[in-house]
mmCIF file of C-alpha atoms and ligand atoms in Angstrom:
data_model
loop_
_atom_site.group_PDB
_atom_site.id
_atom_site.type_symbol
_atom_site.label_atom_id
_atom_site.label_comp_id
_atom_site.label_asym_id
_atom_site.label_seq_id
_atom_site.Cartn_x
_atom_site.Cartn_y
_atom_site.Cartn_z
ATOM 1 C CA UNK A 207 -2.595 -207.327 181.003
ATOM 2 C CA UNK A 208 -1.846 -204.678 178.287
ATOM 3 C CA UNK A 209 0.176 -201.907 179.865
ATOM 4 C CA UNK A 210 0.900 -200.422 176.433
ATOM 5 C CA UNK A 211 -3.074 -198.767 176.147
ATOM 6 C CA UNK A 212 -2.081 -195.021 175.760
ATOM 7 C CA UNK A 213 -2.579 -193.516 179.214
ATOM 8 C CA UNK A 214 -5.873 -191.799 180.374
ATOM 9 C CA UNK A 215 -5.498 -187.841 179.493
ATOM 10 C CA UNK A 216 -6.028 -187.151 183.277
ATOM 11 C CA UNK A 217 -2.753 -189.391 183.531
ATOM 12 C CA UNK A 218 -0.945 -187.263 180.577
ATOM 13 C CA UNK A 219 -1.960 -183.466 182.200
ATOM 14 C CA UNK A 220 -0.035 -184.875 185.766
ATOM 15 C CA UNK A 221 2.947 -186.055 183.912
ATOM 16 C CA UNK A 222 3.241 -182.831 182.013
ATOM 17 C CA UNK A 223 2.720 -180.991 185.468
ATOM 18 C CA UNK A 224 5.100 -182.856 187.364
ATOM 19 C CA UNK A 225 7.802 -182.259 183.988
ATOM 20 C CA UNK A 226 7.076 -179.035 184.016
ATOM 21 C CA UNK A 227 6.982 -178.513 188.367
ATOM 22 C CA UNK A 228 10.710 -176.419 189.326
ATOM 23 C CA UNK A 229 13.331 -177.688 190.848
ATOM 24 C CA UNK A 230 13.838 -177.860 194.127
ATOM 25 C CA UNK A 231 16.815 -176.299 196.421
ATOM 26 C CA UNK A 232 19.122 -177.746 198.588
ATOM 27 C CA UNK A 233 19.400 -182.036 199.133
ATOM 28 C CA UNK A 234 17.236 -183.496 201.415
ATOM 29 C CA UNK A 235 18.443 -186.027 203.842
ATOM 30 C CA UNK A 236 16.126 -188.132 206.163
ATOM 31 C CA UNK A 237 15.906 -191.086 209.048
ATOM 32 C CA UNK A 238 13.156 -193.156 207.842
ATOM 33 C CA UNK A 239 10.658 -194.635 209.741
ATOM 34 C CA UNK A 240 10.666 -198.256 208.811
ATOM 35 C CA UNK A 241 7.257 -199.404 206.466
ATOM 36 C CA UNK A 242 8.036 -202.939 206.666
ATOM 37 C CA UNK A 243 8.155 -202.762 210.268
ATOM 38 C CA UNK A 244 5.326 -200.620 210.853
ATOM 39 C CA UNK A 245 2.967 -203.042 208.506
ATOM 40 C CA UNK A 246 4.405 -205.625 210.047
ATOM 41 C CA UNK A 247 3.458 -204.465 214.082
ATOM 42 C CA UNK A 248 0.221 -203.857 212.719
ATOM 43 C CA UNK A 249 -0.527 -207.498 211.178
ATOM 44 C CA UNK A 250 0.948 -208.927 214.754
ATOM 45 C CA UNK A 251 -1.168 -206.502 216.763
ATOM 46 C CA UNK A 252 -4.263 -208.050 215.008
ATOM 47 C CA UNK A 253 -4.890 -205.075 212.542
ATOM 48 C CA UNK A 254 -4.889 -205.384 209.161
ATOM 49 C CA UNK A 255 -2.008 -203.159 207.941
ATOM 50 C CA UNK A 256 -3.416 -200.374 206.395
ATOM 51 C CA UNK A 257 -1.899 -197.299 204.779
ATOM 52 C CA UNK A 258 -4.252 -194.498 204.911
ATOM 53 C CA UNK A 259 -3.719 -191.996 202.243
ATOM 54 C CA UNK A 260 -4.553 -188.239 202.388
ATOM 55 C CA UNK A 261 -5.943 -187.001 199.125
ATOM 56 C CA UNK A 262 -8.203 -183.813 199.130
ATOM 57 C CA UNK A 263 -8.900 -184.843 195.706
ATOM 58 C CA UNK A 264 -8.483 -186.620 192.310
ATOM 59 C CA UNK A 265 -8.913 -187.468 188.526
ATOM 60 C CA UNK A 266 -11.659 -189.987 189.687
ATOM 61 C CA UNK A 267 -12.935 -188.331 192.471
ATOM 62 C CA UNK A 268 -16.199 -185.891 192.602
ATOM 63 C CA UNK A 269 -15.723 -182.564 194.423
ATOM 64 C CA UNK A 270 -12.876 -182.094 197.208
ATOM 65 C CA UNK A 271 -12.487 -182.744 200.815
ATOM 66 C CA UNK A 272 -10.820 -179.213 202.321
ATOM 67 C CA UNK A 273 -11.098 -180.053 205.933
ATOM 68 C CA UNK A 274 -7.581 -179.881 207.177
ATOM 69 C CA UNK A 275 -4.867 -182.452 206.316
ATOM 70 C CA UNK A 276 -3.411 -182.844 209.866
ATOM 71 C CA UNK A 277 -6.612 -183.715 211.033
ATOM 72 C CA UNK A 278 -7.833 -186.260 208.764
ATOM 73 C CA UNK A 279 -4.209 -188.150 209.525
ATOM 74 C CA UNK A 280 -4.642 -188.106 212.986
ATOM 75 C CA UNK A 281 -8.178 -189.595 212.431
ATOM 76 C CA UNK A 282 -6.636 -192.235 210.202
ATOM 77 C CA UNK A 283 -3.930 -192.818 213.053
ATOM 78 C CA UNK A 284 -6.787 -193.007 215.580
ATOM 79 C CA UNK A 285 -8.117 -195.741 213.231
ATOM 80 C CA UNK A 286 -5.401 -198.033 213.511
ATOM 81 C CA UNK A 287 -3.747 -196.933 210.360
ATOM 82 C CA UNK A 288 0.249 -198.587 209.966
ATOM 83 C CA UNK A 289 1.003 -195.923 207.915
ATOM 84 C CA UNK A 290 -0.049 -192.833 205.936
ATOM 85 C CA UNK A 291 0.498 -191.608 202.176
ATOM 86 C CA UNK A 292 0.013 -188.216 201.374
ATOM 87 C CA UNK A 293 -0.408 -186.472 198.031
ATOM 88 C CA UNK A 294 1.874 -183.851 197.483
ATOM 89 C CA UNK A 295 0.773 -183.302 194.084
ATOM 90 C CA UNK A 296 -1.023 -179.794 193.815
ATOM 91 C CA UNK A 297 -2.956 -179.475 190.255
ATOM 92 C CA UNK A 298 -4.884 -182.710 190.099
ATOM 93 C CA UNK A 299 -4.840 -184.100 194.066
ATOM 94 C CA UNK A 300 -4.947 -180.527 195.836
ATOM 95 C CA UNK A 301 -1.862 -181.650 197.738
ATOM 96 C CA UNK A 302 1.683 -180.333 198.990
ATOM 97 C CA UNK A 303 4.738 -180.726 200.330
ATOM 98 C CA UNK A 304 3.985 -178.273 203.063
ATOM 99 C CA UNK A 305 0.835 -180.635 203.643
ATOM 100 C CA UNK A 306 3.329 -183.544 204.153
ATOM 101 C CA UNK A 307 5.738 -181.823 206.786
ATOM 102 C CA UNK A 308 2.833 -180.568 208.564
ATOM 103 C CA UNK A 309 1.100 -184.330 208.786
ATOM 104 C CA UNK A 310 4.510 -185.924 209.226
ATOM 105 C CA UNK A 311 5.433 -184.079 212.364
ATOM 106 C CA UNK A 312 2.180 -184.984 214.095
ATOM 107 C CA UNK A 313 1.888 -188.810 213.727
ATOM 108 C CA UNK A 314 4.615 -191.292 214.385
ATOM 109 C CA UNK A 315 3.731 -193.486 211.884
ATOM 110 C CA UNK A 316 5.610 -193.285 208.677
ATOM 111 C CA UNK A 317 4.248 -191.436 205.530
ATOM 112 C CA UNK A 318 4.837 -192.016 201.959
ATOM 113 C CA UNK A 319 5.275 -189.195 199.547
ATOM 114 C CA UNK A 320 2.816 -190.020 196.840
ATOM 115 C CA UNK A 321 3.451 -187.855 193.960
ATOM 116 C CA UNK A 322 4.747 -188.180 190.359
ATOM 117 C CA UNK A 323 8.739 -188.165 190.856
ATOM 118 C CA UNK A 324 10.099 -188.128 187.331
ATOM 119 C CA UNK A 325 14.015 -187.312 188.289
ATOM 120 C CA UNK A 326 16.083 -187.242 190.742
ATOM 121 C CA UNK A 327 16.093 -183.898 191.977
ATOM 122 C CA UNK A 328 12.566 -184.125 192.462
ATOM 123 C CA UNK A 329 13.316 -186.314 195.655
ATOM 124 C CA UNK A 330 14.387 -183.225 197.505
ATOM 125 C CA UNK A 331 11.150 -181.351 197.381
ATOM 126 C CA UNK A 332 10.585 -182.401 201.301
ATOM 127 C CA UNK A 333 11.270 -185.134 203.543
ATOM 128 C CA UNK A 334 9.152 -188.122 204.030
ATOM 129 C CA UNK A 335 9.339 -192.034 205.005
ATOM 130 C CA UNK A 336 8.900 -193.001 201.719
ATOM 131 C CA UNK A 337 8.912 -191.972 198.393
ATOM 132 C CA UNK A 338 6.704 -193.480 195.259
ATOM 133 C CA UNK A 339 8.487 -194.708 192.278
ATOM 134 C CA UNK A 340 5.743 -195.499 189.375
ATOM 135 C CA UNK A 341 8.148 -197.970 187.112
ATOM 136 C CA UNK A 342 5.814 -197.120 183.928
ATOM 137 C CA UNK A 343 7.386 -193.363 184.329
ATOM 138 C CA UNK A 344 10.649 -194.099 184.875
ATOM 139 C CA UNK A 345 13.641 -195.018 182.337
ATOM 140 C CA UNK A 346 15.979 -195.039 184.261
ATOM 141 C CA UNK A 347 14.334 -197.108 187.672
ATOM 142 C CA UNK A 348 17.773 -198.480 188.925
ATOM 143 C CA UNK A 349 19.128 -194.623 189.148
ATOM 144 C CA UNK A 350 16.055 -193.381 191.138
ATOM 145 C CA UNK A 351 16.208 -196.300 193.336
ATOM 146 C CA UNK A 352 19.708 -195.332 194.089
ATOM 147 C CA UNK A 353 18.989 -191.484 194.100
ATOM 148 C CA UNK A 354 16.396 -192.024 196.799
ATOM 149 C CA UNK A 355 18.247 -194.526 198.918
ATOM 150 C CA UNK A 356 21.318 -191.872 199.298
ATOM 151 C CA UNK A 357 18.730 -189.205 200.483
ATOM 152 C CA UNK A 358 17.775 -191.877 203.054
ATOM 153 C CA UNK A 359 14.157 -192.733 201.907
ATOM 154 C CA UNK A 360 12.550 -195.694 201.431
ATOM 155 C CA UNK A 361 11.291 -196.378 198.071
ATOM 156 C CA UNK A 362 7.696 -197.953 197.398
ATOM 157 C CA UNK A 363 8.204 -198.833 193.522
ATOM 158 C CA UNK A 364 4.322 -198.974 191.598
ATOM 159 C CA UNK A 365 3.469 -201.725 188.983
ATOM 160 C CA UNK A 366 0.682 -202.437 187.511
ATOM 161 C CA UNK A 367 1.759 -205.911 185.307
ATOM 162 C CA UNK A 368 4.171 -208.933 185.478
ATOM 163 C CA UNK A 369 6.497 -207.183 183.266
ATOM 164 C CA UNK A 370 6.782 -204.082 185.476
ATOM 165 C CA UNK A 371 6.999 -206.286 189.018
ATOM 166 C CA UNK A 372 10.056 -208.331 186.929
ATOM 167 C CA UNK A 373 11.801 -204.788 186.072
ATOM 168 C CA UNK A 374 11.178 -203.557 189.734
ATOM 169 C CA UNK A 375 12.529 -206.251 191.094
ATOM 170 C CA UNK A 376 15.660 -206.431 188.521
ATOM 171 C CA UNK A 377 16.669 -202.713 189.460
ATOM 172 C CA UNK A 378 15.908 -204.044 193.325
ATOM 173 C CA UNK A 379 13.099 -203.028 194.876
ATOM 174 C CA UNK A 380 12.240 -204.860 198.039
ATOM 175 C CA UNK A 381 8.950 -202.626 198.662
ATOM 176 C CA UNK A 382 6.549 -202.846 195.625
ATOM 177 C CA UNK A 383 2.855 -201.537 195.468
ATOM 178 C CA UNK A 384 0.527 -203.066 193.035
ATOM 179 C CA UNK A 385 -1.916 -200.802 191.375
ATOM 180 C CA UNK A 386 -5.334 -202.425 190.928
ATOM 181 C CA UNK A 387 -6.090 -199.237 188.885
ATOM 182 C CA UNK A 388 -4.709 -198.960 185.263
ATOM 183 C CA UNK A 389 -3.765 -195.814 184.336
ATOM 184 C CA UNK A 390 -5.321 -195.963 180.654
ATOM 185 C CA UNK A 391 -8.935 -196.108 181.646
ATOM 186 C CA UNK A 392 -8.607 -194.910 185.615
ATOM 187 C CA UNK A 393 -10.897 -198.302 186.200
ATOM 188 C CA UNK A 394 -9.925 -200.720 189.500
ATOM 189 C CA UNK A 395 -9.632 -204.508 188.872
ATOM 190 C CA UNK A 396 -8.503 -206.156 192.679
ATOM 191 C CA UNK A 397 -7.750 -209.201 190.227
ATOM 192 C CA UNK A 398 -4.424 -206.740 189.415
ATOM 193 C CA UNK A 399 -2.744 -207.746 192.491
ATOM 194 C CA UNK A 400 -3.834 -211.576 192.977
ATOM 195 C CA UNK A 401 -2.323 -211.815 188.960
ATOM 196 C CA UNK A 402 0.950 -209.892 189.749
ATOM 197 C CA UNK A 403 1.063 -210.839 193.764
ATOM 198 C CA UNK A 404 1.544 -214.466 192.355
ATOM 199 C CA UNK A 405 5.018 -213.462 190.652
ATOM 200 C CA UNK A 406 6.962 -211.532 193.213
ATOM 201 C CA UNK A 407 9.711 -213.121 195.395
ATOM 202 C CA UNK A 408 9.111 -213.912 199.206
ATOM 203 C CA UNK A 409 11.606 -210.953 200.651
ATOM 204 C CA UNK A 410 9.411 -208.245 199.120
ATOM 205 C CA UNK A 411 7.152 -206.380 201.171
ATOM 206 C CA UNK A 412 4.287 -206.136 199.268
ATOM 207 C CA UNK A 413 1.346 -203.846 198.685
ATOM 208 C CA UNK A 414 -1.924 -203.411 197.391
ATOM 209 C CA UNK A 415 -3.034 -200.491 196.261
ATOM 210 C CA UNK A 416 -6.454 -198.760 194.989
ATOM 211 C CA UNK A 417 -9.514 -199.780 194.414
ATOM 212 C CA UNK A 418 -10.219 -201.379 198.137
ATOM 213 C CA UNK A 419 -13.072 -200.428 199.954
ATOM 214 C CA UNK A 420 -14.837 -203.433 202.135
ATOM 215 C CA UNK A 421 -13.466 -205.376 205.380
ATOM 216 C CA UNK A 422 -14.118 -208.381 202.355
ATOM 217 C CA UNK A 423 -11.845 -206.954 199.613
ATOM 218 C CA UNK A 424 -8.781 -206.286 202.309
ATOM 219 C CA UNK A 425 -9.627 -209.876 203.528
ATOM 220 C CA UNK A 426 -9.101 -211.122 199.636
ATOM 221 C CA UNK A 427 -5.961 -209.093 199.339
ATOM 222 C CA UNK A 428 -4.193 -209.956 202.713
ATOM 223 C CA UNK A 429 -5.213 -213.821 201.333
ATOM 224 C CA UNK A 430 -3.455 -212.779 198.064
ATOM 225 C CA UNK A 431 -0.349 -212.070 200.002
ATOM 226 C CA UNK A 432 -0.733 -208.312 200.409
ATOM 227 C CA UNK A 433 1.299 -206.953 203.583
ATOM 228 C CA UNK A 434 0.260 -203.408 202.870
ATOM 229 C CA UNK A 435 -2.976 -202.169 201.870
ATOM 230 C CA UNK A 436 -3.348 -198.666 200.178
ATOM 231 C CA UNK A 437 -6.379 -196.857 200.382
ATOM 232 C CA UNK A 438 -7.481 -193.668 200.168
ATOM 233 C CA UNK A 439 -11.197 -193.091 198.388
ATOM 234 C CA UNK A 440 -12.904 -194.971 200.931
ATOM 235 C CA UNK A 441 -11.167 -193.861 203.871
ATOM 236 C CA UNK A 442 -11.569 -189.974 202.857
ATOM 237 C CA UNK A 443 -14.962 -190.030 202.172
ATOM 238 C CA UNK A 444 -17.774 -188.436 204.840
ATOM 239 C CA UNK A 445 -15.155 -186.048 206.412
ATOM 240 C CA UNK A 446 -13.111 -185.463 209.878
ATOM 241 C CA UNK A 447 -15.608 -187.188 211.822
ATOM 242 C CA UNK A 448 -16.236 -190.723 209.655
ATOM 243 C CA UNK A 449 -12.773 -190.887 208.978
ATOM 244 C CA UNK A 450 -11.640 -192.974 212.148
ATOM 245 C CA UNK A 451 -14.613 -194.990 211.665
ATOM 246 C CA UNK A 452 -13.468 -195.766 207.611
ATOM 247 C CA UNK A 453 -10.617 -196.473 208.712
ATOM 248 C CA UNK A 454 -11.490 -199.379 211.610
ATOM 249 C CA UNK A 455 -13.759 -200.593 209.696
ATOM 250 C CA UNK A 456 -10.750 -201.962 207.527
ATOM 251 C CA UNK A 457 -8.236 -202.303 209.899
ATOM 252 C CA UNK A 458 -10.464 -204.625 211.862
ATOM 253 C CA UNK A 459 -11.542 -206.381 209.017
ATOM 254 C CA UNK A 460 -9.313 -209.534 210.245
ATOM 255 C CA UNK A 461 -10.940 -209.514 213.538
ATOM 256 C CA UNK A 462 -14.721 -209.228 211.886
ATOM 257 C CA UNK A 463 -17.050 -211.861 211.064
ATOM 258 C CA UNK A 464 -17.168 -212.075 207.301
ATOM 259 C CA UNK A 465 -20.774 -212.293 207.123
ATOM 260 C CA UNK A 466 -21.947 -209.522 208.653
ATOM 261 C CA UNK A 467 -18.573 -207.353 208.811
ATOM 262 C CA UNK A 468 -19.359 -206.699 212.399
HETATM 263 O O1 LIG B 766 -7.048 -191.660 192.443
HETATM 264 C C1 LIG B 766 -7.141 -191.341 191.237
HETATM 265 O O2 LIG B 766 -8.184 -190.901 190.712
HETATM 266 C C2 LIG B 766 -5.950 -191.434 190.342
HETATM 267 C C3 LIG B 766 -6.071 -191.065 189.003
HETATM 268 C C4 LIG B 766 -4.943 -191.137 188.182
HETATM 269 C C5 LIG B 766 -3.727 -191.585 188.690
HETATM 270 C C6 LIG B 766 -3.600 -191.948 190.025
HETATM 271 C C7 LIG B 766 -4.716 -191.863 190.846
HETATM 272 N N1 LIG B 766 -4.653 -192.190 192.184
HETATM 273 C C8 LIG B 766 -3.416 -192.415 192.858
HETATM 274 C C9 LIG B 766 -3.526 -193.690 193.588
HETATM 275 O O3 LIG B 766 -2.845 -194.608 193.260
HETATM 276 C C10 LIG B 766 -4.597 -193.758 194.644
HETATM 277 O O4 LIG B 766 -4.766 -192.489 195.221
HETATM 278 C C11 LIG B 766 -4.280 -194.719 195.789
HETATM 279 O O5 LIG B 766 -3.794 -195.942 195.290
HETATM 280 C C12 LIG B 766 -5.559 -194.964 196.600
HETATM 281 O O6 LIG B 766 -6.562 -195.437 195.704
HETATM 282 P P1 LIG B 766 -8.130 -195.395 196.160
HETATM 283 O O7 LIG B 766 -8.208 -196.104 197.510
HETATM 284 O O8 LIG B 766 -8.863 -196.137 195.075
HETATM 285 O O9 LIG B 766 -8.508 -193.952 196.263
#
């Protein structure tokens, strides 16, 4: 897998955003609610353990789902989502960090900050469970591990190849998210995650992420060694009112028949 392709130019205009985003005041310091363990009460309660994300919209999506943040997570929750991850980036995913607070207070699950975090200060934009760490964007990946770590969060770090899993787990990561989708052509491959999943030590929690839509395809990545599933697209889609049932349909996709999905 060639990580070297120049990135998509949809990929290019968020980086420059989030460069040119200001910093934020003050140092934020939180009490995580544990991932691992919330992924891992899921998978023992019979559900797969998925990680509903919020995203009004995106590079790769058509149009943009306004209906309100808060409750599209509670739907997710209602849909026996482990987690949540929420978009906080504003140009190209029409999120926020106000949008975060406001879904963070009402679940109990925990929620990931998904956004573009380039430096450290970024980190203390708002409070969250988590906070994403994309390894191809980051030079110095040991220093935001740390810088995240001492504002309390828990860090999911992104890779996309072998080489980046090897660097995340050299600067100590022991959450890593595989991206099925490259960033050079915005195209999903679930073979991404089986190919990298295959390389990373026992004692990481892993997940997969993008790209998943079917009861089938979280079957093949929970058999690939997934403990997390990311997914957002196919969760989002129809609204409010199909969201709880997008969401079930996955997280009861170890307790369906694989035929039928039923
Ligand atoms: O979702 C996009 O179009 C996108 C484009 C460019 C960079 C990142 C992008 N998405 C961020 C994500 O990683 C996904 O939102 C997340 O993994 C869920 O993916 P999906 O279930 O395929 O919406």
């Amino acid at each position: 897998m060639d990580n070297e392709q120049p990135l998509a130019p949809a990929v290019e205009s968020i980086l420059a955003a989030a460069r040119d985003r200001p910093v934020p005041e003050g140092r934020v310091s939180v009490t995580p609610r544990s991932l691992p363990d919330a992924l891992a009460a899921a998978a023992a309660d019979g559900r797969a353990p998925v990680i509903a994300e919020v995203k009004p919209t995106s590079p790769t999506t058509d149009g943009a789902n306004d209906d309100d943040p808060v409750a599209l997570a509670r739907a997710m929750v209602e849909g026996g989502a482990a987690a949540l991850s929420v978009l906080t980036e504003p140009e190209h995913f029409g999120g926020s960090v106000g949008t975060l607070t406001r879904v963070r207070e009402a679940v109990e699950v925990p929620v990931l900050r998904k956004d573009f975090l380039l430096a450290p200060e970024q980190l203390d934009g708002v409070e969250a469970d988590v906070v994403l760490l994309i390894a191809r964007f980051l030079d110095d990946l040991p220093g935001m591990l740390e810088a995240a770590r001492e504002r309390g969060f828990q860090a999911l770090v992104e890779v996309h190849t072998r080489a980046e899993l090897r660097e995340a787990v050299d600067a100590g990561a022991d959450i890593v998210g595989v991206n099925n989708r490259d960033l050079a052509r915005l195209e999903v491959d679930l073979d991404t995650f089986e190919r990298v999943a295959a390389e990373a030590p026992d004692d990481v929690t892993l997940v997969a992420e993008s790209g998943l839509s079917t009861p089938d395809d979280v079957r093949r990545m929970r058999a690939a060694g997934a403990d997390g599933l990311l997914v957002g697209t196919a969760i989002m889609a129809g609204g409010v009112e199909q969201v709880t049932a997008n969401t079930r349909r996955l997280t009861e996709a170890e307790t369906t028949d694989t035929e039928t999905n039923e």
